PDB file of C-alpha atoms in Angstrom:
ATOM      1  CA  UNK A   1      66.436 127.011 111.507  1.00 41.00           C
ATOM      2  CA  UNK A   2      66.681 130.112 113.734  1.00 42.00           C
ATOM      3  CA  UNK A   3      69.846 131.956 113.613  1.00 43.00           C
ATOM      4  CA  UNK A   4      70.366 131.023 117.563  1.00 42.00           C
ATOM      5  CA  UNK A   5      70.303 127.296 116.117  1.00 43.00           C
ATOM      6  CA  UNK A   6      73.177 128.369 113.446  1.00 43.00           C
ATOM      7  CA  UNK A   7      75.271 130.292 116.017  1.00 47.00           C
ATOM      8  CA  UNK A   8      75.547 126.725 118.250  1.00 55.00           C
ATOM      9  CA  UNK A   9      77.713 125.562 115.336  1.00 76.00           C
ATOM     10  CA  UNK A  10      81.181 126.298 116.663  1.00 80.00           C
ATOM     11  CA  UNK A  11      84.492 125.694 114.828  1.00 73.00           C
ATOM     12  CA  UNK A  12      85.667 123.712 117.999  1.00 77.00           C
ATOM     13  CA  UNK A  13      82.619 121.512 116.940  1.00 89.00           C
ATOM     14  CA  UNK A  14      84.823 119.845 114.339  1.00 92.00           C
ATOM     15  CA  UNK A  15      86.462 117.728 116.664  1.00 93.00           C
ATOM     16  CA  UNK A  16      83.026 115.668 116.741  1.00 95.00           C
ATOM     17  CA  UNK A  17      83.597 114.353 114.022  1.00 96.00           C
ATOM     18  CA  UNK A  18      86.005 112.022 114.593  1.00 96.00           C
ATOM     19  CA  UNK A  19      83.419 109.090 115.493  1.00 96.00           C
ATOM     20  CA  UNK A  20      83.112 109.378 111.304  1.00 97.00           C
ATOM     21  CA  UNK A  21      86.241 107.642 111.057  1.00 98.00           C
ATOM     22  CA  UNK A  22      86.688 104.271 109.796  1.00 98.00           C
ATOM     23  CA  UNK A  23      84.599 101.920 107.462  1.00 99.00           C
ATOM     24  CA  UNK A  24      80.709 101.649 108.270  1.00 99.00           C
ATOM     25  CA  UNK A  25      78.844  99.090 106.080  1.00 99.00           C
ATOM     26  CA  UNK A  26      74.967  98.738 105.110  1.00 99.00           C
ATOM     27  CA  UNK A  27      73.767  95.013 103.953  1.00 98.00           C
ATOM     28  CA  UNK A  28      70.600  95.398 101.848  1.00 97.00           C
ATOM     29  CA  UNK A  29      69.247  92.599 100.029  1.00 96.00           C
ATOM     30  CA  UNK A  30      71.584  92.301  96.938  1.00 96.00           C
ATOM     31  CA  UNK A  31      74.783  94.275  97.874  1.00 98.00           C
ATOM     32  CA  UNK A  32      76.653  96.191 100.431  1.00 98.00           C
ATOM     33  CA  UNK A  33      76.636 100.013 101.016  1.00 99.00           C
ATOM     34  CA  UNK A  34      80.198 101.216 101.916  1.00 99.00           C
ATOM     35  CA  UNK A  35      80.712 104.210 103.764  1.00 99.00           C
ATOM     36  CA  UNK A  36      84.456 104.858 104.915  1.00 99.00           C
ATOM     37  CA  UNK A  37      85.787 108.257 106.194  1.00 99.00           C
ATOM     38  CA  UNK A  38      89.437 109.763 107.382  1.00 98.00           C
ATOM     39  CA  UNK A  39      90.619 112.716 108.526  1.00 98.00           C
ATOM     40  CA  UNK A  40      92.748 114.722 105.570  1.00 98.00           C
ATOM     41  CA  UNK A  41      93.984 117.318 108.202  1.00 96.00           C
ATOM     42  CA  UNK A  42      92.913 119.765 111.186  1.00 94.00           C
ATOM     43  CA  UNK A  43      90.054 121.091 108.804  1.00 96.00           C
ATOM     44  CA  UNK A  44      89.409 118.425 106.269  1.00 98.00           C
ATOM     45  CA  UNK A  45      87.523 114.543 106.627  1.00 98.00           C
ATOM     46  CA  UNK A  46      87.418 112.899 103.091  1.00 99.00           C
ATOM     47  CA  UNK A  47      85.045 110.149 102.457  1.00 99.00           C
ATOM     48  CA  UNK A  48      83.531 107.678 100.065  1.00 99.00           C
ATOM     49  CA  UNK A  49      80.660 105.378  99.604  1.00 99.00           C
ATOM     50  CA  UNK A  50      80.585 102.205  97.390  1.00 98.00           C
ATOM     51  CA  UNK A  51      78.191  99.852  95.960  1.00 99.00           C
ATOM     52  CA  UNK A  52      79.213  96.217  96.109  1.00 99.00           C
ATOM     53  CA  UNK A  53      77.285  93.268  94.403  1.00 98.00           C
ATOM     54  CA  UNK A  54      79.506  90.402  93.698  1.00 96.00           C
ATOM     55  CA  UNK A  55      82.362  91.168  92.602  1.00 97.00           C
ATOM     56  CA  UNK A  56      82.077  94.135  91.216  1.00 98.00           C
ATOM     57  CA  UNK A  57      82.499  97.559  93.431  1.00 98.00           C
ATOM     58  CA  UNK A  58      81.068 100.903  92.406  1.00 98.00           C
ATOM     59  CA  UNK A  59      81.936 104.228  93.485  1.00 99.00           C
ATOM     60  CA  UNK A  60      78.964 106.050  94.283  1.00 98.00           C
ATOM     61  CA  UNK A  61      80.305 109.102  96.184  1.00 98.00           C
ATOM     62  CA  UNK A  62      82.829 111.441  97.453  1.00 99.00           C
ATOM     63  CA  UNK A  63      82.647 113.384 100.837  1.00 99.00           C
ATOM     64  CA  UNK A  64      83.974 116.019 102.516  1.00 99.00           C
ATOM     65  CA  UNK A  65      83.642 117.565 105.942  1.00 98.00           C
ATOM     66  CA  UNK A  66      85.339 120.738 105.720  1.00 97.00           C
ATOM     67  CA  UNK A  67      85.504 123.659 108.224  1.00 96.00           C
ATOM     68  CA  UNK A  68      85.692 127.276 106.987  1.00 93.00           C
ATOM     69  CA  UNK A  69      85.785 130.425 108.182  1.00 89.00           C
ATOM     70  CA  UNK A  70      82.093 131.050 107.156  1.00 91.00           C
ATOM     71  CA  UNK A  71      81.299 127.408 109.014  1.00 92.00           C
ATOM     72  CA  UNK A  72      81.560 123.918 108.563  1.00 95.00           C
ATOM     73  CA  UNK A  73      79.980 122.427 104.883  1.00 98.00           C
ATOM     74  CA  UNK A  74      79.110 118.780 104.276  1.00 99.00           C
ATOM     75  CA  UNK A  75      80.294 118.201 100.130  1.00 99.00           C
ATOM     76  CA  UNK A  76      79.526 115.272  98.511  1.00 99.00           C
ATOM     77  CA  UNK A  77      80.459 114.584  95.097  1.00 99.00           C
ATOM     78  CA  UNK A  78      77.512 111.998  93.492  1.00 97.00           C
ATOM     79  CA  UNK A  79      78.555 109.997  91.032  1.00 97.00           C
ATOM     80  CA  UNK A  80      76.165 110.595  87.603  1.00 96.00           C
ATOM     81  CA  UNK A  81      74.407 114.237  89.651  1.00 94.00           C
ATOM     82  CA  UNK A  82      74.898 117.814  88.916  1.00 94.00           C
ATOM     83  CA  UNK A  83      77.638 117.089  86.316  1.00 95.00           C
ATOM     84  CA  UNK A  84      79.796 115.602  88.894  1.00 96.00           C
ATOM     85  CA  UNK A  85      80.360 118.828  90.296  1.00 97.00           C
ATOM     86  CA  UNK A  86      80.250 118.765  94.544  1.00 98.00           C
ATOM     87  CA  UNK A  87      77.348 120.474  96.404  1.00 98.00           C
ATOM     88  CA  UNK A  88      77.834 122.420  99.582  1.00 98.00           C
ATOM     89  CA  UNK A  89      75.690 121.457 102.166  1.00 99.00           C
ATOM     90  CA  UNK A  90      76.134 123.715 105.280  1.00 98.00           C
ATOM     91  CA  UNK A  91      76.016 122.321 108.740  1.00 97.00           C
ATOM     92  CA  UNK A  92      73.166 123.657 110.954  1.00 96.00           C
ATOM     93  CA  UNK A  93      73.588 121.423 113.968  1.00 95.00           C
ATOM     94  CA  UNK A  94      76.858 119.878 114.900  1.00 96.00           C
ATOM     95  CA  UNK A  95      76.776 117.727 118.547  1.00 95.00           C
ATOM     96  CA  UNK A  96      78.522 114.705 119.668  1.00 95.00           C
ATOM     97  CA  UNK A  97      75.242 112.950 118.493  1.00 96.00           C
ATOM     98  CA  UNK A  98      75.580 113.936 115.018  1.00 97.00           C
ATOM     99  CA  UNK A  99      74.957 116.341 112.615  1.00 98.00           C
ATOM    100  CA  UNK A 100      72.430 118.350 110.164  1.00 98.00           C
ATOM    101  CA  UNK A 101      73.481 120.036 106.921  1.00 98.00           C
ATOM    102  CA  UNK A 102      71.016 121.686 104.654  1.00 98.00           C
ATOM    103  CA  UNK A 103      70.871 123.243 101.377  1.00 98.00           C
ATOM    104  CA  UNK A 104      67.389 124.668 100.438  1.00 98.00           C
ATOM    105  CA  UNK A 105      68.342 125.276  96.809  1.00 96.00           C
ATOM    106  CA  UNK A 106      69.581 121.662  95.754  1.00 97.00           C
ATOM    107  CA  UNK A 107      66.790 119.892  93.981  1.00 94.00           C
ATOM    108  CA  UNK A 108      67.407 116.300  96.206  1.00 96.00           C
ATOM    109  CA  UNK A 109      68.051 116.385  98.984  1.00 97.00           C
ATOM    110  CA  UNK A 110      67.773 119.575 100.689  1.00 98.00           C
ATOM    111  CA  UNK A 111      68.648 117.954 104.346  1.00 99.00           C
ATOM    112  CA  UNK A 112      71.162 115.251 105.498  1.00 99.00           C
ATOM    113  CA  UNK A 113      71.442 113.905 108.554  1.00 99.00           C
ATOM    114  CA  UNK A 114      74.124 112.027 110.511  1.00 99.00           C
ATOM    115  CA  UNK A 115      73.282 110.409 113.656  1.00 98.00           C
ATOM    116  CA  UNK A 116      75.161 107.878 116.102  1.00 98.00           C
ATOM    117  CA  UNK A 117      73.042 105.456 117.872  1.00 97.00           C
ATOM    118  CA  UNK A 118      76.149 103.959 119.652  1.00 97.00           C
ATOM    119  CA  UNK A 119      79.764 103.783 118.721  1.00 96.00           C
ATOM    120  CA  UNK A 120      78.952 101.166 116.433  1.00 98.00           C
ATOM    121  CA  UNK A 121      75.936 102.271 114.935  1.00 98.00           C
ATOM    122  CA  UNK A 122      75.119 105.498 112.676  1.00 98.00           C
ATOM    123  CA  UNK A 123      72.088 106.431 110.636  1.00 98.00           C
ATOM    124  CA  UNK A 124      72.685 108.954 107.579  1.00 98.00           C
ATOM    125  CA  UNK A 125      69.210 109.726 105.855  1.00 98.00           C
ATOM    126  CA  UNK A 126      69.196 112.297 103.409  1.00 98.00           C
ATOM    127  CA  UNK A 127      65.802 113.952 102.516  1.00 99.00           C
ATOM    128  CA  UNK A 128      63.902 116.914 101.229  1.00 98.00           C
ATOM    129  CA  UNK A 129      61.500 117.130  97.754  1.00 97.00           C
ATOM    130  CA  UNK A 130      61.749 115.633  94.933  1.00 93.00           C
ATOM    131  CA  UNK A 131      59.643 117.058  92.049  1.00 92.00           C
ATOM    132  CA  UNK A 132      56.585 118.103  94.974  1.00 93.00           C
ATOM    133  CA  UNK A 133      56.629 115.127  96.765  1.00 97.00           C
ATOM    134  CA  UNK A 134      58.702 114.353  99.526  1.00 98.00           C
ATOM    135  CA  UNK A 135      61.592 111.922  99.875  1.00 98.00           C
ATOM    136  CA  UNK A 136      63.530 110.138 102.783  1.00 98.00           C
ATOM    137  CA  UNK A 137      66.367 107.834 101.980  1.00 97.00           C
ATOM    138  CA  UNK A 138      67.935 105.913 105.553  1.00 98.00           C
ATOM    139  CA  UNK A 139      71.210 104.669 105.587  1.00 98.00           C
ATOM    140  CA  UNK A 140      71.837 101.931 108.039  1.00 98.00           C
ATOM    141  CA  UNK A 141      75.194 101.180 109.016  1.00 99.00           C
ATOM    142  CA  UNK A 142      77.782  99.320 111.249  1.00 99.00           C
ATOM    143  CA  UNK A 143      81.274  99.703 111.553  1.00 99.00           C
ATOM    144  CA  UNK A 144      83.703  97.602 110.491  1.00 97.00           C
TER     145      UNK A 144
END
């Protein structure tokens, strides 16, 4: 990213984000991906993502949009990673489209990308490298 890329990413950007709201759900082949965001306050949207199969519902995440004075910062909190500490991911691109955070120093993934198809619709893939080779996870969902 060039550094007139970063300066595009504007604190009155924020306000984007509030097509993240509500529940969005994946269906894979033997459980649902849950995705559900809300907005904590003028600077804050607090998320999670679950795992259910059957019955039983796992947590696999917490997220956080959060806007700063040194920029806006995607922060997920994996379940089982990095000793359940968060990891700052700081937003490069922020449109009504969607979004790009990156941070070159995590070990997987370095990139993560949000991006609305329609108001119904949003891809998140998450990708980078992953012991030399590299990795793209996509995240299909529809909200609920």
């Amino acid at each position: 990213m060039t550094d007139a890329v970063i300066a595009q990413v504007k604190p009155v950007q924020f306000g984007y984000l509030q097509r993240l709201e509500g529940v969005w759900v994946m269906q894979t082949k033997r459980s649902q991906i849950i995705e559900q965001w809300q907005r904590a306050n003028d600077s804050t949207w607090q998320g999670q993502s679950f795992r259910i199969v059957g019955n039983d519902t796992t947590l696999l995440e917490s997220m956080q949009m959060v806007r700063r004075q040194d920029g806006i910062f995607y922060v997920p909190t994996v379940v089982g990673q990095n000793d359940n500490q968060p990891v700052r991911f700081k937003v490069k691109v922020l449109k009504a489209e969607g979004f790009v955070a990156e941070n070159p120093e995590h070990d997987f993934p370095q990139k993560i990308l949000y991006r609305w198809k329609d108001e119904q619709h949003l891809d998140a893939r998450v990708s980078g490298k992953s012991e030399g080779t590299s990795r793209e996870i996509i995240f299909q969902y529809v909200k609920q």
